[in-house]
Every structure is written in C-alpha cells, then in structure tokens.
Amino acid sequence: NSGTMMLKLLLLVTLTTTITCKRGGKIKRLAAEITALQDALAAVLNDTVGSLDEVMEVIDNFKAEQVKVKEDNAWIAHHAAAAAACRGSTPTGGSGPWGN
C-alpha cells in the first residue's frame, strides 16, 4: 500500500508539474500575443496621428489659398467699382489711352 501511495503521490506531482508548465507556456504565449497586439496598435496610432497631421496641414494650406482668392476678388471688385464710377462721372463715359 505504501508503494501505491508513493506512486499516486508521484503521479499527482507529475501531473501538477505538467499542468503548471503547460499553463506557464500558454501564459507566455498569451503575453507574447498581447505584446504583439500592443505594438500593432501603437503602429496604427502613430500612422493615424501622422495622417491627421497631414490632413490638418492640407486644410490649413487650403484656408490660406482661400484667403488669397478672397483678397484677389476684393481687388477685382474695387477696380470694377472705380472704373464704373469714373465712367459714370463724365458725360461721354470717359476716355483715355487705357481701357478700364
């Protein structure tokens, strides 16, 4: 009986060690997978931040171009108004070497 008890005890220790090792291996694999996923997420976030910075730069450039277009349109409108006022203030509609 004591031999059977020792055999059962040895079997129990062996099974416990095997289960612990397998779990430890699984935990290590899961930890490695978590690390890989964290690295992948960090890469995606870095790409996203870079992309957002690029988009914001394009928007800022577009806004600056729109300001320039509005300024150009304002000068054109002022010139047209001045030309119309000049023509309207003379009996013949104005004359001279340059066109308005």
PDB file of C-alpha atoms in Angstrom:
ATOM      1  CA  ASN A   1       0.000   0.000   0.000  1.00  0.00           C
ATOM      2  CA  SER A   2       2.769   2.448   0.756  1.00  0.00           C
ATOM      3  CA  GLY A   3       4.210   1.760  -2.699  1.00  0.00           C
ATOM      4  CA  THR A   4       0.803   2.516  -4.234  1.00  0.00           C
ATOM      5  CA  MET A   5       0.547   5.678  -2.142  1.00  0.00           C
ATOM      6  CA  MET A   6       4.006   6.795  -3.302  1.00  0.00           C
ATOM      7  CA  LEU A   7       3.095   6.031  -6.890  1.00  0.00           C
ATOM      8  CA  LYS A   8      -0.116   8.077  -6.559  1.00  0.00           C
ATOM      9  CA  LEU A   9       1.808  10.917  -4.947  1.00  0.00           C
ATOM     10  CA  LEU A  10       4.445  10.805  -7.700  1.00  0.00           C
ATOM     11  CA  LEU A  11       1.719  10.770 -10.345  1.00  0.00           C
ATOM     12  CA  LEU A  12      -0.015  13.737  -8.671  1.00  0.00           C
ATOM     13  CA  VAL A  13       3.236  15.742  -8.542  1.00  0.00           C
ATOM     14  CA  THR A  14       3.988  14.883 -12.182  1.00  0.00           C
ATOM     15  CA  LEU A  15       0.502  15.915 -13.319  1.00  0.00           C
ATOM     16  CA  THR A  16       0.655  19.134 -11.290  1.00  0.00           C
ATOM     17  CA  THR A  17       4.064  19.986 -12.745  1.00  0.00           C
ATOM     18  CA  THR A  18       2.896  19.175 -16.275  1.00  0.00           C
ATOM     19  CA  ILE A  19      -0.239  21.303 -15.919  1.00  0.00           C
ATOM     20  CA  THR A  20       1.747  24.172 -14.415  1.00  0.00           C
ATOM     21  CA  CYS A  21       4.307  24.018 -17.223  1.00  0.00           C
ATOM     22  CA  LYS A  22       1.610  23.908 -19.881  1.00  0.00           C
ATOM     23  CA  ARG A  23      -0.212  26.808 -18.285  1.00  0.00           C
ATOM     24  CA  GLY A  24       3.044  28.696 -17.961  1.00  0.00           C
ATOM     25  CA  GLY A  25       3.712  28.116 -21.657  1.00  0.00           C
ATOM     26  CA  LYS A  26       0.229  29.243 -22.540  1.00  0.00           C
ATOM     27  CA  ILE A  27       0.597  32.324 -20.377  1.00  0.00           C
ATOM     28  CA  LYS A  28       3.908  33.127 -22.057  1.00  0.00           C
ATOM     29  CA  ARG A  29       2.318  32.702 -25.499  1.00  0.00           C
ATOM     30  CA  LEU A  30      -0.605  34.912 -24.494  1.00  0.00           C
ATOM     31  CA  ALA A  31       1.774  37.520 -23.084  1.00  0.00           C
ATOM     32  CA  ALA A  32       3.714  37.461 -26.372  1.00  0.00           C
ATOM     33  CA  GLU A  33       0.459  37.865 -28.321  1.00  0.00           C
ATOM     34  CA  ILE A  34      -0.575  40.781 -26.099  1.00  0.00           C
ATOM     35  CA  THR A  35       2.796  42.441 -26.666  1.00  0.00           C
ATOM     36  CA  ALA A  36       2.473  41.959 -30.435  1.00  0.00           C
ATOM     37  CA  LEU A  37      -1.045  43.421 -30.393  1.00  0.00           C
ATOM     38  CA  GLN A  38       0.113  46.386 -28.314  1.00  0.00           C
ATOM     39  CA  ASP A  39       2.917  47.011 -30.821  1.00  0.00           C
ATOM     40  CA  ALA A  40       0.465  46.785 -33.728  1.00  0.00           C
ATOM     41  CA  LEU A  41      -1.923  49.194 -32.002  1.00  0.00           C
ATOM     42  CA  ALA A  42       0.926  51.630 -31.337  1.00  0.00           C
ATOM     43  CA  ALA A  43       1.882  51.495 -35.023  1.00  0.00           C
ATOM     44  CA  VAL A  44      -1.714  52.178 -36.087  1.00  0.00           C
ATOM     45  CA  LEU A  45      -1.969  55.095 -33.660  1.00  0.00           C
ATOM     46  CA  ASN A  46       1.317  56.539 -34.927  1.00  0.00           C
ATOM     47  CA  ASP A  47       0.130  56.238 -38.534  1.00  0.00           C
ATOM     48  CA  THR A  48      -3.209  57.812 -37.620  1.00  0.00           C
ATOM     49  CA  VAL A  49      -1.587  60.732 -35.829  1.00  0.00           C
ATOM     50  CA  GLY A  50       0.728  61.256 -38.814  1.00  0.00           C
ATOM     51  CA  SER A  51      -2.211  61.126 -41.184  1.00  0.00           C
ATOM     52  CA  LEU A  52      -4.202  63.575 -39.086  1.00  0.00           C
ATOM     53  CA  ASP A  53      -1.254  65.961 -39.024  1.00  0.00           C
ATOM     54  CA  GLU A  54      -1.029  65.744 -42.813  1.00  0.00           C
ATOM     55  CA  VAL A  55      -4.776  66.335 -43.198  1.00  0.00           C
ATOM     56  CA  MET A  56      -4.617  69.364 -40.895  1.00  0.00           C
ATOM     57  CA  GLU A  57      -1.705  70.760 -42.926  1.00  0.00           C
ATOM     58  CA  VAL A  58      -3.679  70.355 -46.161  1.00  0.00           C
ATOM     59  CA  ILE A  59      -6.686  72.087 -44.571  1.00  0.00           C
ATOM     60  CA  ASP A  60      -4.511  74.961 -43.318  1.00  0.00           C
ATOM     61  CA  ASN A  61      -2.969  75.371 -46.796  1.00  0.00           C
ATOM     62  CA  PHE A  62      -6.435  75.331 -48.374  1.00  0.00           C
ATOM     63  CA  LYS A  63      -7.633  78.016 -45.949  1.00  0.00           C
ATOM     64  CA  ALA A  64      -4.622  80.199 -46.805  1.00  0.00           C
ATOM     65  CA  GLU A  65      -5.345  79.770 -50.531  1.00  0.00           C
ATOM     66  CA  GLN A  66      -8.993  80.724 -49.956  1.00  0.00           C
ATOM     67  CA  VAL A  67      -7.914  83.916 -48.178  1.00  0.00           C
ATOM     68  CA  LYS A  68      -5.741  84.792 -51.198  1.00  0.00           C
ATOM     69  CA  VAL A  69      -8.636  84.141 -53.596  1.00  0.00           C
ATOM     70  CA  LYS A  70     -10.937  86.349 -51.500  1.00  0.00           C
ATOM     71  CA  GLU A  71      -8.334  89.133 -51.481  1.00  0.00           C
ATOM     72  CA  ASP A  72      -7.953  88.874 -55.267  1.00  0.00           C
ATOM     73  CA  ASN A  73     -11.730  89.012 -55.722  1.00  0.00           C
ATOM     74  CA  ALA A  74     -11.920  92.058 -53.460  1.00  0.00           C
ATOM     75  CA  TRP A  75      -9.325  93.904 -55.568  1.00  0.00           C
ATOM     76  CA  ILE A  76     -11.170  92.984 -58.768  1.00  0.00           C
ATOM     77  CA  ALA A  77     -14.443  94.263 -57.278  1.00  0.00           C
ATOM     78  CA  HIS A  78     -12.800  97.524 -56.171  1.00  0.00           C
ATOM     79  CA  HIS A  79     -11.299  98.045 -59.614  1.00  0.00           C
ATOM     80  CA  ALA A  80     -14.640  97.393 -61.332  1.00  0.00           C
ATOM     81  CA  ALA A  81     -16.385  99.814 -58.967  1.00  0.00           C
ATOM     82  CA  ALA A  82     -13.750 102.510 -59.554  1.00  0.00           C
ATOM     83  CA  ALA A  83     -13.961 102.070 -63.325  1.00  0.00           C
ATOM     84  CA  ALA A  84     -17.756 102.310 -63.230  1.00  0.00           C
ATOM     85  CA  ALA A  85     -17.612 105.420 -61.036  1.00  0.00           C
ATOM     86  CA  CYS A  86     -15.093 107.029 -63.367  1.00  0.00           C
ATOM     87  CA  ARG A  87     -17.168 106.322 -66.465  1.00  0.00           C
ATOM     88  CA  GLY A  88     -20.340 107.430 -64.776  1.00  0.00           C
ATOM     89  CA  SER A  89     -18.872 110.750 -63.674  1.00  0.00           C
ATOM     90  CA  THR A  90     -18.145 112.019 -67.223  1.00  0.00           C
ATOM     91  CA  PRO A  91     -20.661 112.986 -69.890  1.00  0.00           C
ATOM     92  CA  THR A  92     -19.038 110.776 -72.548  1.00  0.00           C
ATOM     93  CA  GLY A  93     -18.302 107.761 -70.364  1.00  0.00           C
ATOM     94  CA  GLY A  94     -14.622 108.568 -70.054  1.00  0.00           C
ATOM     95  CA  SER A  95     -11.787 108.373 -72.497  1.00  0.00           C
ATOM     96  CA  GLY A  96      -8.060 107.864 -72.466  1.00  0.00           C
ATOM     97  CA  PRO A  97      -5.295 105.661 -73.791  1.00  0.00           C
ATOM     98  CA  TRP A  98      -6.091 102.723 -71.462  1.00  0.00           C
ATOM     99  CA  GLY A  99      -9.204 100.662 -71.150  1.00  0.00           C
ATOM    100  CA  ASN A 100     -10.923 100.108 -67.824  1.00  0.00           C
TER     101      ASN A 100
END
